[in-house]
mmCIF file of C-alpha atoms in Angstrom:
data_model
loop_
_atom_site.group_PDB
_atom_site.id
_atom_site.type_symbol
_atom_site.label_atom_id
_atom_site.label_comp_id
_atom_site.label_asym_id
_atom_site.label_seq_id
_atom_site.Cartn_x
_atom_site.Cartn_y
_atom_site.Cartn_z
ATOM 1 C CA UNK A 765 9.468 -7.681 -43.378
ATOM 2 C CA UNK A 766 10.457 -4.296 -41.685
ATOM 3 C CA UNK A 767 12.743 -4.059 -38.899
ATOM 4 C CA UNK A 768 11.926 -0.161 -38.678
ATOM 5 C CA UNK A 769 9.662 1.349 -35.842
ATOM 6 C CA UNK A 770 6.644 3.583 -37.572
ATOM 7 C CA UNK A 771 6.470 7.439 -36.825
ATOM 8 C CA UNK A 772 3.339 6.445 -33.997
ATOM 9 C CA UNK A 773 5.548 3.896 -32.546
ATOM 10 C CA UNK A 774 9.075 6.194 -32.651
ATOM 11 C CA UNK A 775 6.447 9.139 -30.788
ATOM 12 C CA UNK A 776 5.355 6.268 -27.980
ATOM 13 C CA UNK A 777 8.848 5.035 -27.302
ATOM 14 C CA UNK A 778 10.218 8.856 -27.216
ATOM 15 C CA UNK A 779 7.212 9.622 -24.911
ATOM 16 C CA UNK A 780 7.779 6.530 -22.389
ATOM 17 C CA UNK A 781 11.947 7.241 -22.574
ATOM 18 C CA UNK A 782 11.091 10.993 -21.633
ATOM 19 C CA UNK A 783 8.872 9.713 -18.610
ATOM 20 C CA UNK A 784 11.683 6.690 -17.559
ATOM 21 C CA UNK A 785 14.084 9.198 -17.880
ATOM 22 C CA UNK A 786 12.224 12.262 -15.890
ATOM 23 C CA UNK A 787 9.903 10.891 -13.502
ATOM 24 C CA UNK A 788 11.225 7.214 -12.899
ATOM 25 C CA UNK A 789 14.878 7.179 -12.560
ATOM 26 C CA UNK A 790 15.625 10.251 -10.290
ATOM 27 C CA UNK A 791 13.487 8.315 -7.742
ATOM 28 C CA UNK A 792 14.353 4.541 -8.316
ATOM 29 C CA UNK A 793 17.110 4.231 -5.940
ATOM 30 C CA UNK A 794 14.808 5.351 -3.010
ATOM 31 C CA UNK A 795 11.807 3.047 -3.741
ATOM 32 C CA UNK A 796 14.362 0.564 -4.326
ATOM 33 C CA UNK A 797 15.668 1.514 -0.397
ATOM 34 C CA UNK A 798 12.525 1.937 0.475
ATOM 35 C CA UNK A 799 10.533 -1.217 -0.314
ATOM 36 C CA UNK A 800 7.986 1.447 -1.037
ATOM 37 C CA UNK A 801 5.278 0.641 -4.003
ATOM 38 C CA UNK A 802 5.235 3.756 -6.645
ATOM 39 C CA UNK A 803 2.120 4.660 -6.011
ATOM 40 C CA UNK A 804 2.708 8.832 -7.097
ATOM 41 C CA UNK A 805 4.554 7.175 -9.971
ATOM 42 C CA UNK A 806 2.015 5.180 -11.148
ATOM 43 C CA UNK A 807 -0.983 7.584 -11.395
ATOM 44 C CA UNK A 808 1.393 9.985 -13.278
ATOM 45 C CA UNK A 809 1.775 7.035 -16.105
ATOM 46 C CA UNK A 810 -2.516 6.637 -15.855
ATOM 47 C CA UNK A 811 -2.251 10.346 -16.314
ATOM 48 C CA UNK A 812 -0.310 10.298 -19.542
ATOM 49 C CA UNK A 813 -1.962 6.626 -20.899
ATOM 50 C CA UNK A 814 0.639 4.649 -20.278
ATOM 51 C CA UNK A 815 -0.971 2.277 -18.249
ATOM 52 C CA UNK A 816 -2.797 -0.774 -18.829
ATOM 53 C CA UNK A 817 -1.245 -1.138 -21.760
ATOM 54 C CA UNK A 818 -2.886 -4.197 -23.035
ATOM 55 C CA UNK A 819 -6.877 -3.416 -22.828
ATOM 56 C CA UNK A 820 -8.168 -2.392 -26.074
ATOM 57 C CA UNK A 821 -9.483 1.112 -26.673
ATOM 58 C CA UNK A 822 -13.505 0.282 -26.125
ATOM 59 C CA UNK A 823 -12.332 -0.435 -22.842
ATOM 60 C CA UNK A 824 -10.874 2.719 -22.036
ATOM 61 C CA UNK A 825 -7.248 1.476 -22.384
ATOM 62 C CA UNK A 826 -4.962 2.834 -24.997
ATOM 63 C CA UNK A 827 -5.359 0.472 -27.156
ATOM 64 C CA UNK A 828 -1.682 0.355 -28.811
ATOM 65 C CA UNK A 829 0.058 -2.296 -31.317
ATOM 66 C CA UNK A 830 2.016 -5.076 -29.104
ATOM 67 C CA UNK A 831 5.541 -3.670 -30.408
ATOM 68 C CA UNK A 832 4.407 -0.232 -28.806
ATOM 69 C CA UNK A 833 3.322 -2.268 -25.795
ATOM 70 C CA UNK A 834 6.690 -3.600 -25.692
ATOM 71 C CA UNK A 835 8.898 -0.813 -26.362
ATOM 72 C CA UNK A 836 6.767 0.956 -23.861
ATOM 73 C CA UNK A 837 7.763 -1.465 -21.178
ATOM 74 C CA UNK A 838 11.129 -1.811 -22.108
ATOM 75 C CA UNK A 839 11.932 2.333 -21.677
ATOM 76 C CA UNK A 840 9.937 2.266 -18.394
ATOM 77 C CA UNK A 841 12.495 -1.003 -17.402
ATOM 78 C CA UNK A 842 15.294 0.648 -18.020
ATOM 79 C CA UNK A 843 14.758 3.280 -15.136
ATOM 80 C CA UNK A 844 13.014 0.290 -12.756
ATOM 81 C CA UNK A 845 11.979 -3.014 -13.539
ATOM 82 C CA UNK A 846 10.325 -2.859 -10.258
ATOM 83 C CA UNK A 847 8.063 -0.121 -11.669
ATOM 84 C CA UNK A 848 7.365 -1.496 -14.668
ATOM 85 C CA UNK A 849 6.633 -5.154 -13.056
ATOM 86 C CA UNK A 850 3.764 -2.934 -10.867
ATOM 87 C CA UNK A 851 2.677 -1.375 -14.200
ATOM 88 C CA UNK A 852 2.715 -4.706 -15.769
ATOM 89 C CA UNK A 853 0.371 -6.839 -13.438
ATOM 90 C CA UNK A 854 -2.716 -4.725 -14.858
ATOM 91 C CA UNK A 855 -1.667 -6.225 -18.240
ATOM 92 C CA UNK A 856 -1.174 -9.833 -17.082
ATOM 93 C CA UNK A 857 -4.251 -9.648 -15.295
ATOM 94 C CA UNK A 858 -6.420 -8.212 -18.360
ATOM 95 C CA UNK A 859 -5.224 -11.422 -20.103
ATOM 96 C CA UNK A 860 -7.376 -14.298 -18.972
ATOM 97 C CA UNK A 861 -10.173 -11.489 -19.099
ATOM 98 C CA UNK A 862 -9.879 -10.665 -22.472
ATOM 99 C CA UNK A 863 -9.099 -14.220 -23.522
ATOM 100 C CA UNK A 864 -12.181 -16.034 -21.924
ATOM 101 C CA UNK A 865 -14.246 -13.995 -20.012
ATOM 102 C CA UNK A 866 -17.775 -12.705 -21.394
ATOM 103 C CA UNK A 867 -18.486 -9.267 -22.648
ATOM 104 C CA UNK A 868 -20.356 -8.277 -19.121
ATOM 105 C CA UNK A 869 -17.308 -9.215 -17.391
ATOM 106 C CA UNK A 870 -15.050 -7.048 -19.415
ATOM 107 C CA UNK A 871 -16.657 -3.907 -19.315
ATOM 108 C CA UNK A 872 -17.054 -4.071 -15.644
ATOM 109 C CA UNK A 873 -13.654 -5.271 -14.437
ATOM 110 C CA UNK A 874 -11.680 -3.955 -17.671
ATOM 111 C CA UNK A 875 -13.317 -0.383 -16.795
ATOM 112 C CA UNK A 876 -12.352 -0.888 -13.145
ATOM 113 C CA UNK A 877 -8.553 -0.122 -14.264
ATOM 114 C CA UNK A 878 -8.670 2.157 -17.123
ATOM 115 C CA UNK A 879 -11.494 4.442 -15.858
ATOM 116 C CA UNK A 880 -11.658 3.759 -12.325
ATOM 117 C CA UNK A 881 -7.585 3.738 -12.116
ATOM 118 C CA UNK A 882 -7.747 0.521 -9.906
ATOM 119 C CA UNK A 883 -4.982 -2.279 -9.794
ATOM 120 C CA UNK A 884 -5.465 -5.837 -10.150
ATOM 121 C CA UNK A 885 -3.475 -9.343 -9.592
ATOM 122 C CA UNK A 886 -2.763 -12.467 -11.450
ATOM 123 C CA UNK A 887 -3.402 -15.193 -8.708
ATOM 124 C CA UNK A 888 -1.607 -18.622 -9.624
ATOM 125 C CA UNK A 889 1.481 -19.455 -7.900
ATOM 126 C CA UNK A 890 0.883 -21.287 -4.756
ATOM 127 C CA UNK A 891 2.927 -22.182 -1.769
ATOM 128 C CA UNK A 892 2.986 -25.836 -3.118
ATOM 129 C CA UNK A 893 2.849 -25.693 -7.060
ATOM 130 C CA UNK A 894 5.119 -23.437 -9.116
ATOM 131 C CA UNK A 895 5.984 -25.142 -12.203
ATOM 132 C CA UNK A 896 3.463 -28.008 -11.189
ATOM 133 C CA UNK A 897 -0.001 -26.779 -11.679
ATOM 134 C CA UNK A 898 -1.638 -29.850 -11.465
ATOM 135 C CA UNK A 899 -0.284 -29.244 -7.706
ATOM 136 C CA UNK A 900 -2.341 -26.602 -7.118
ATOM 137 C CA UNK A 901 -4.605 -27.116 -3.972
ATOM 138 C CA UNK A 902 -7.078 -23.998 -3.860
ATOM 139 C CA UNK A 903 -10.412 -25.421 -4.924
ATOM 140 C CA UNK A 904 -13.850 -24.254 -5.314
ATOM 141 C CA UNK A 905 -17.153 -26.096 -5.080
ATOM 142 C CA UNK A 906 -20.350 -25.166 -6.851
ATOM 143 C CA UNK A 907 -22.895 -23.867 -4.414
ATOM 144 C CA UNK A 908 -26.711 -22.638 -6.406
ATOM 145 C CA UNK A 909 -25.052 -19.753 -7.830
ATOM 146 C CA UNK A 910 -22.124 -19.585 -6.478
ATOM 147 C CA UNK A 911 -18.919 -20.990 -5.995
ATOM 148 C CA UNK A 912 -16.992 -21.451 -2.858
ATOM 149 C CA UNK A 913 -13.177 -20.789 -3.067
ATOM 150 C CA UNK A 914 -10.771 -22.026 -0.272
ATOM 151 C CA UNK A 915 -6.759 -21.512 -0.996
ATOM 152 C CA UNK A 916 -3.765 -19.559 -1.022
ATOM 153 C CA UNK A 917 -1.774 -18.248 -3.708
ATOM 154 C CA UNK A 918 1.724 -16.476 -3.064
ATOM 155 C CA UNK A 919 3.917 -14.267 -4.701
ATOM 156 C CA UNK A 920 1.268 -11.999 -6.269
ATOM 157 C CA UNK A 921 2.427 -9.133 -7.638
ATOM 158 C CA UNK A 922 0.314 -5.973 -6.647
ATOM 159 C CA UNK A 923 -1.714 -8.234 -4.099
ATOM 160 C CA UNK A 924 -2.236 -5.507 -1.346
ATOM 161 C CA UNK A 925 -2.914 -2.758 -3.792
ATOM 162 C CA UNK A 926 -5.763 -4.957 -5.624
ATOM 163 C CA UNK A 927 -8.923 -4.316 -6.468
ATOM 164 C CA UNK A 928 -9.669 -7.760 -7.770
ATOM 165 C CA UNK A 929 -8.115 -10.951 -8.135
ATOM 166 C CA UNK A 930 -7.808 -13.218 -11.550
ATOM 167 C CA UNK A 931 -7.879 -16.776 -10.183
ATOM 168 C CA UNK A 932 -7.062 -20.218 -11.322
ATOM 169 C CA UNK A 933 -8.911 -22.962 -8.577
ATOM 170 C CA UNK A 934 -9.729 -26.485 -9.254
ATOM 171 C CA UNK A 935 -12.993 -27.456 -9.025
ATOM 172 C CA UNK A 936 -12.938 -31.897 -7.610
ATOM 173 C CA UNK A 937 -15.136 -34.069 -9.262
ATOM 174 C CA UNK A 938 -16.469 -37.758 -7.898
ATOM 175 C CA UNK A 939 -13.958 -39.239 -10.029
ATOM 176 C CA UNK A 940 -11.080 -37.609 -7.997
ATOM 177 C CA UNK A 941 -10.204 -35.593 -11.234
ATOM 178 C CA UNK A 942 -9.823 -32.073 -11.662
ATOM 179 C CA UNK A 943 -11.727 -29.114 -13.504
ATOM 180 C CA UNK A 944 -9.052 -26.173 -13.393
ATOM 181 C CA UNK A 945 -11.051 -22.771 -13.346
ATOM 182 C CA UNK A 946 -10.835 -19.292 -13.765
ATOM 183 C CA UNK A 947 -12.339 -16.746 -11.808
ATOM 184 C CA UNK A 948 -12.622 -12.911 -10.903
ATOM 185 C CA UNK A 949 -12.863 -12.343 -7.318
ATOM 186 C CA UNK A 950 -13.740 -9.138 -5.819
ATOM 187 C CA UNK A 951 -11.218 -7.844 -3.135
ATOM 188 C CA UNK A 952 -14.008 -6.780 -0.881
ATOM 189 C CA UNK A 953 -15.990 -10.240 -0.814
ATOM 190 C CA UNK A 954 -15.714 -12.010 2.986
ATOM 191 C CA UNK A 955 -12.880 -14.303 3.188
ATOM 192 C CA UNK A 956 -10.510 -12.344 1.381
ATOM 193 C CA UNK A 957 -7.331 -11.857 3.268
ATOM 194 C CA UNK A 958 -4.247 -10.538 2.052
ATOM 195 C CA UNK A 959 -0.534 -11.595 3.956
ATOM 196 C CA UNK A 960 2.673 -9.979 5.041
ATOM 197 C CA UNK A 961 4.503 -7.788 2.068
ATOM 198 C CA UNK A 962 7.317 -9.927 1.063
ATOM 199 C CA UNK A 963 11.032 -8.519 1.372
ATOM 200 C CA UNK A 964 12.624 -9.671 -2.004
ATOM 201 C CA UNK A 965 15.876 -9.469 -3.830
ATOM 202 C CA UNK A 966 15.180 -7.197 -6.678
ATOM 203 C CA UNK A 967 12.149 -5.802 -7.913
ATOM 204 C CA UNK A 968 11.945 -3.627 -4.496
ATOM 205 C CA UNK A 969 9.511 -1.334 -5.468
ATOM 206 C CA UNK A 970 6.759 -3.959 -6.669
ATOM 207 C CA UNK A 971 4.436 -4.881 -4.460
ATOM 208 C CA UNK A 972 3.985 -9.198 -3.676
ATOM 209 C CA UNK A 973 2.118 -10.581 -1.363
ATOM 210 C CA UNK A 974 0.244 -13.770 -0.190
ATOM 211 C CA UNK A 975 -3.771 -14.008 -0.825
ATOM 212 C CA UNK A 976 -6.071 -15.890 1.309
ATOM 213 C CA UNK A 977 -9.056 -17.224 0.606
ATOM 214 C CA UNK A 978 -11.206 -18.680 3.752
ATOM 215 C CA UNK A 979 -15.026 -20.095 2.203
ATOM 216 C CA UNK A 980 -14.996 -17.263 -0.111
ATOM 217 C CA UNK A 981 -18.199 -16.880 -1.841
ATOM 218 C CA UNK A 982 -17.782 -16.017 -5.489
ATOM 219 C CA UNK A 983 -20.867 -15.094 -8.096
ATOM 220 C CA UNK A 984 -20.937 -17.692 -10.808
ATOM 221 C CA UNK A 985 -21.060 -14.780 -13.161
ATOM 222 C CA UNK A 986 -17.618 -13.876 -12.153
ATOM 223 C CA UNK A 987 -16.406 -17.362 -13.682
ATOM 224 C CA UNK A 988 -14.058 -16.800 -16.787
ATOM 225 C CA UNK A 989 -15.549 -18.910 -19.390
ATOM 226 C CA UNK A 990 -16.555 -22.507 -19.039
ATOM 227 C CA UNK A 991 -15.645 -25.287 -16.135
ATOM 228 C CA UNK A 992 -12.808 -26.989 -17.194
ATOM 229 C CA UNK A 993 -11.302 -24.115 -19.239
ATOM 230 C CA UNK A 994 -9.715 -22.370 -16.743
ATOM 231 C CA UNK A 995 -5.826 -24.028 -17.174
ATOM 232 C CA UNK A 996 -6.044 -23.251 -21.426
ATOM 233 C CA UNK A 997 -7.465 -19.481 -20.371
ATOM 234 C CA UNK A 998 -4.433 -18.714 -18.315
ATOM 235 C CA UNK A 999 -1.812 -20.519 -20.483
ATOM 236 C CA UNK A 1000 -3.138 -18.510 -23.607
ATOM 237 C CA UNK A 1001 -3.028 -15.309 -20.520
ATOM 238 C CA UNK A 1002 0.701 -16.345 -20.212
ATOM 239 C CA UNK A 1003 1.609 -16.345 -23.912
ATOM 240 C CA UNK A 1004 0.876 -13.420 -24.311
ATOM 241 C CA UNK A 1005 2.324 -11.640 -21.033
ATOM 242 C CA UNK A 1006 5.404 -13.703 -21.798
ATOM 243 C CA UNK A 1007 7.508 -11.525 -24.442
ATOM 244 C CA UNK A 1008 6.562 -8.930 -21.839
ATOM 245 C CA UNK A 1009 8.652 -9.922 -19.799
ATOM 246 C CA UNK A 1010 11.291 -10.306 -21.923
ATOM 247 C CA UNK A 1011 10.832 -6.632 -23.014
ATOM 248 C CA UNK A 1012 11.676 -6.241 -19.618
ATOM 249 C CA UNK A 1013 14.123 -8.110 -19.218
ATOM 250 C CA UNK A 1014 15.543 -6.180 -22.304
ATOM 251 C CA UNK A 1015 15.042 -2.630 -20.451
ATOM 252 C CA UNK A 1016 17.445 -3.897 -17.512
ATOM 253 C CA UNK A 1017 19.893 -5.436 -19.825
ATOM 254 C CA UNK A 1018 20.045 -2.058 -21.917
ATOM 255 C CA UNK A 1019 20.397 0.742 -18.847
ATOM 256 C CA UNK A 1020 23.154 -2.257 -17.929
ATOM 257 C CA UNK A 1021 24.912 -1.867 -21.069
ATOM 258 C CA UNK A 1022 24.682 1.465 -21.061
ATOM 259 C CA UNK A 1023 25.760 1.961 -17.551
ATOM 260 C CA UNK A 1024 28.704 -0.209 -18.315
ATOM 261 C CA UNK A 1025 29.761 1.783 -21.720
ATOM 262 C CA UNK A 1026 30.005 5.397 -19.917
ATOM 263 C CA UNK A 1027 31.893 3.775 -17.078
ATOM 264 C CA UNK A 1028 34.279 2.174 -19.077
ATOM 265 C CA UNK A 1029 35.038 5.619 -21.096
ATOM 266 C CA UNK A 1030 35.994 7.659 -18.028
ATOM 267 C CA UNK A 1031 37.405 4.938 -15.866
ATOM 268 C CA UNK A 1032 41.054 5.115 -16.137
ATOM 269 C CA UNK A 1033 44.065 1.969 -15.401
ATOM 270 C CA UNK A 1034 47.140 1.320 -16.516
ATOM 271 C CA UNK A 1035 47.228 5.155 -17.677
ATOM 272 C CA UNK A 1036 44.124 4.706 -20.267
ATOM 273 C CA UNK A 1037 40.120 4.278 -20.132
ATOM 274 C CA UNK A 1038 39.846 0.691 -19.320
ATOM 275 C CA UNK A 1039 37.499 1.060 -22.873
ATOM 276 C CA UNK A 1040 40.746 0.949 -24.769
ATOM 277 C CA UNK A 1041 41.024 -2.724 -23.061
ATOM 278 C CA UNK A 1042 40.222 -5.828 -25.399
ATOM 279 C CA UNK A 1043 39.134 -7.996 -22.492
ATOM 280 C CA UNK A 1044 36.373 -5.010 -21.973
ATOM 281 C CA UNK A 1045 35.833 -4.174 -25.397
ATOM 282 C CA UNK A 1046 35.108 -8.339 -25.854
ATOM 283 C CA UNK A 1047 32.511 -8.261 -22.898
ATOM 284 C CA UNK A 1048 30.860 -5.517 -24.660
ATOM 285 C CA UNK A 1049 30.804 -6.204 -27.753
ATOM 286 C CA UNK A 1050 29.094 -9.572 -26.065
ATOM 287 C CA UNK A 1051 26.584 -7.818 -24.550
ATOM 288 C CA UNK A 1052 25.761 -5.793 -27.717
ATOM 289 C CA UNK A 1053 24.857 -8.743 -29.238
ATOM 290 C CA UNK A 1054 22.831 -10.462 -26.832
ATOM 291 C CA UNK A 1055 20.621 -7.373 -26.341
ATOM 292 C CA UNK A 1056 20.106 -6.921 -30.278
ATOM 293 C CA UNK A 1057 19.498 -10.739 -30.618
ATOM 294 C CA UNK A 1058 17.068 -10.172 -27.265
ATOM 295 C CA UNK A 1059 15.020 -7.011 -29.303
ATOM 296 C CA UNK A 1060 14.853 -9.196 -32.581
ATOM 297 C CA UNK A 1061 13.153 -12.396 -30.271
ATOM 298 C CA UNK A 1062 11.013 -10.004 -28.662
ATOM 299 C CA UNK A 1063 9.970 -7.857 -31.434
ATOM 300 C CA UNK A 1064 8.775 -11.193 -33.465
ATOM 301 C CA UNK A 1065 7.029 -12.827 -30.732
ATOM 302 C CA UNK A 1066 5.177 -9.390 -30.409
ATOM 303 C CA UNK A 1067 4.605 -9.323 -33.749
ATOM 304 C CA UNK A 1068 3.031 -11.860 -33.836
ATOM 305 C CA UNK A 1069 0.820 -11.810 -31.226
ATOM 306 C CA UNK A 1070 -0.142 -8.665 -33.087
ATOM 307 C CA UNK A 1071 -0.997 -10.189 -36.315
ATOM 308 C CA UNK A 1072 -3.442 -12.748 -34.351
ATOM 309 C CA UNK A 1073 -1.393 -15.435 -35.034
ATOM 310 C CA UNK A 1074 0.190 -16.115 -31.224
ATOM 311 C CA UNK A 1075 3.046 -18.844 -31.054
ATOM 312 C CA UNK A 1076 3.825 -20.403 -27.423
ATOM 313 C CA UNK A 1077 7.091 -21.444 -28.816
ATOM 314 C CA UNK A 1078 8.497 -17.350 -29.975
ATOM 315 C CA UNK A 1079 6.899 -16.214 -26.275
ATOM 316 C CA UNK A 1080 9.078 -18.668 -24.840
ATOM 317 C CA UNK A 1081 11.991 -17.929 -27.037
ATOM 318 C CA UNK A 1082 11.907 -14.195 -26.157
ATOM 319 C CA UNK A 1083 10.758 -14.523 -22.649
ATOM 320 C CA UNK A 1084 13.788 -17.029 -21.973
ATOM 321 C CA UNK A 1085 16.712 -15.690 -24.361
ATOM 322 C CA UNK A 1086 16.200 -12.342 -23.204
ATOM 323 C CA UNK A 1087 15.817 -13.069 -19.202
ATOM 324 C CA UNK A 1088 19.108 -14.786 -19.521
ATOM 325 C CA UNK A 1089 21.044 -12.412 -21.677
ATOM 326 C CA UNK A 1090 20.159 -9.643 -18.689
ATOM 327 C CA UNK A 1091 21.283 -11.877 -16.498
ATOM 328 C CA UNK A 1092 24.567 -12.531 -18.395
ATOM 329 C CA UNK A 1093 24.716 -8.966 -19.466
ATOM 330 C CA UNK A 1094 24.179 -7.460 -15.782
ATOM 331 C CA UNK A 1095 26.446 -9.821 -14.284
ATOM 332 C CA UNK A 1096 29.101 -8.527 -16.857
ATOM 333 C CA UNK A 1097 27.970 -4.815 -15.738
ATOM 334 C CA UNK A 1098 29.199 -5.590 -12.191
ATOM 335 C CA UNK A 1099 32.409 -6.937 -13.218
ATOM 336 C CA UNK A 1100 33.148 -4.344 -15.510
ATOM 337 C CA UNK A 1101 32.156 -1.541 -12.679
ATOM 338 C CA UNK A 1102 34.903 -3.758 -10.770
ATOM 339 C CA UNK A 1103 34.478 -3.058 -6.445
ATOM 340 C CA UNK A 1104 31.985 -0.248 -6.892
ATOM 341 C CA UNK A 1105 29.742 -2.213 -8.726
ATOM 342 C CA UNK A 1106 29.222 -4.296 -5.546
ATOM 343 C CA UNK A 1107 28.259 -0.917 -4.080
ATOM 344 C CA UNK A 1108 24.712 0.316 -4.091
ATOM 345 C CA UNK A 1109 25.816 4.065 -4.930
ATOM 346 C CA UNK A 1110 26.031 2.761 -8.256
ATOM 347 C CA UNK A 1111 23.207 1.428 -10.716
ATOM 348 C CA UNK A 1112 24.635 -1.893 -11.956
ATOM 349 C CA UNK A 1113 23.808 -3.956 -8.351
ATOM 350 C CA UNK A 1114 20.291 -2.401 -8.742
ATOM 351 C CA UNK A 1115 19.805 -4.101 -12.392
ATOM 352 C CA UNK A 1116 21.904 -7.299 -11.293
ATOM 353 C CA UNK A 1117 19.171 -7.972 -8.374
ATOM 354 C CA UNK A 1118 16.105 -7.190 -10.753
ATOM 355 C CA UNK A 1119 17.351 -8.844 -13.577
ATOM 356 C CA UNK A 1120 17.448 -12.526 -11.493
ATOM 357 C CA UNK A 1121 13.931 -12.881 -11.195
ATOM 358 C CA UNK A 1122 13.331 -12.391 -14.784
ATOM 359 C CA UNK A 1123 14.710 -16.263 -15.548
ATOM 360 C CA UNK A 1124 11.773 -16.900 -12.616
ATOM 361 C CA UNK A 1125 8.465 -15.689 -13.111
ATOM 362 C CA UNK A 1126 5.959 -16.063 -15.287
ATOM 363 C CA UNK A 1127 7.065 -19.696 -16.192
ATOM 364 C CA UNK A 1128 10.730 -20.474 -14.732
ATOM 365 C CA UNK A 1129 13.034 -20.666 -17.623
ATOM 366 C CA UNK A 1130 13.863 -24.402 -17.377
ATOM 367 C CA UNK A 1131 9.822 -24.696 -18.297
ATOM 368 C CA UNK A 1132 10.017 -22.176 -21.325
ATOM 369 C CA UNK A 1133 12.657 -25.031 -22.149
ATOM 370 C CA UNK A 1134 10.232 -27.726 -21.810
ATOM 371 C CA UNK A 1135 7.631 -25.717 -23.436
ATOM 372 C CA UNK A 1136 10.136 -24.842 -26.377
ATOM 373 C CA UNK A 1137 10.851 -29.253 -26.664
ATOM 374 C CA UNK A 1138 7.432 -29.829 -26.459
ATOM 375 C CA UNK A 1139 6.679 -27.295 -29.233
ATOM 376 C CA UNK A 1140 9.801 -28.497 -31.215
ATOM 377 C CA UNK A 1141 8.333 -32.054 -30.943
ATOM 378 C CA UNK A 1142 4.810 -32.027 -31.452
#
């Protein structure tokens, strides 16, 4: 057991801390302002192969260890979750591709966003099913060689920048069951309509958006493995893209900390640096040790997933402890930052407004509890 980074991983994190720090965070605050997606920002980090982090080399990704993977994401969070939540959706997407899709399929999608530079979006949430995915209502009926998709899925991340969607539909049967399917469907194909850009709390400069699909006809080839496997494909997607999340969740939680350390050194009352306070000192020394506990959950889960031996259970654990510690440790930030941290001059209310949605997507984090018993139990 090593808790030390290797020299190729200590080069990688130096690499993605020099980008955060030089081409993210001088520009966060106005994509944040903006609503705007990062689009110059996001070829520069194709440019230096720091993008779709999660698609092997013979795919033309970079084809990293998970802990690099992760300590990428968590520099690039630390200037703007929203960035890296962009950046991210290439990953999350790749998943279910690499997981169950054939070999035809992943040369000519995988190729689409490491060669091609394209973007691409995890479709699953729907207006009616969250949590519930045996709510979900877009279905798809078999058709010769084809299938016909009708549905809507909402808060897609990267939806109106997409090239292609990755798809989980329900195909009915006679017995009024279910077959829950994956599929890849092309941006371009008839049907395919993409709604209004949703104006969200945090996470400003991501793009999310509703997709449409109206009798959308989609090539059988473009199914991701077998009928029926679709709900297993994008569960096993999800454990993997899960201690993602909580690397970034870790990212906002750090520049928090941080934020809140160099604040507390030069702000001055009752004639000293408030630093010199025990209530402060306490709430750091807190948030110290929820971050550090965060990294540890995060770094196993990764490590795992690394050593081919994936657990649902340490995905939840790190996706859940650490989402909640940057909510905890932001929340702190604020306080600590007193009346200007309720102002947007200053970085704390940025990280406070990212950092919520972290305990919400990808699996809420009252499910990663249920998914956590459930492991506990079985």
């Amino acid at each position: 057991m090593s808790f030390q980074l290797n020299e190729e991983q200590i080069a990688i994190k130096a690499l993605a801390k020099d980008f955060a720090t030089n081409e993210i965070a001088p520009f966060a605050r106005k994509y944040d302002e903006d609503e705007a997606f990062p689009l110059e920002i996001m070829q520069k980090l194709h440019e230096y192969g720091l993008s779709n982090l999660a698609i092997p080399e013979k795919y033309g990704g970079p084809g990293i260890d998970k802990i690099s993977h992760a300590l990428i994401v968590e520099e690039i969070s630390t200037a703007c979750a929203g960035v890296a939540t962009s950046l991210e959706a290439n990953s999350l997407s790749s998943y279910p591709i690499l997981v169950g899709a054939s070999e035809e399929l992943k040369k000519k999608y995988l190729t689409k966003l490491t060669k091609e530079g394209n973007y691409a979006a995890f479709a699953l949430t729907e207006p009616g099913a969250g949590s519930d995915v045996s709510s979900l209502a877009t279905v798809a009926r078999r058709v010769g060689n084809e299938y016909i998709l009708d549905g809507e899925k909402c808060f897609i991340t990267n939806a109106s920048h997409a090239e292609f969607f990755v798809v989980l539909a329900r195909i009915k049967e006679e017995s009024a069951s279910s077959k829950y399917t994956a599929f890849i469907v092309d941006r371009d194909l008839p049907g395919v309509k993409i709604g209004e850009k949703e104006k969200k709390l945090g996470l400003r400069a991501s793009d999310t958006a509703s997709v449409i699909f109206e009798e959308v006809r989609v090539p059988a080839a473009n199914r991701i493995g077998e009928e029926g496997e679709g709900f297993k494909i994008f569960m096993k997607g999800l454990m993997n893209a899960r201690p993602m999340v909580g690397a970034q969740a870790l990212g906002i939680a750090q520049a928090a900390f941080d934020a809140s350390t160099s604040y507390a050194k030069e702000r001055k009352q009752f004639g000293k640096p408030i630093s010199q306070l025990q209530a402060i000192q306490f709430m750091l020394a807190d948030m110290a040790m929820k971050i550090e506990a965060s990294r540890l959950l995060v770094h196993k889960a990764v490590d795992l997933l690394h050593r081919g031996t994936p657990s649902m259970k340490h995905a939840s654990y790190a996706k859940c402890f650490a989402s909640d510690t940057a909510m905890e440790v932001t929340t702190d930030a604020v306080q600590i930052f007193g009346g200007y941290g309720f102002i947007r001059e200053y970085p704390v209310e940025k990280y406070f407004r990212d950092a919520k949605i972290m305990q919400i997507y990808e699996g809420t984090n009252q499910i990663q509890r249920v998914v956590i018993a459930k492991e506990l139990l079985s």
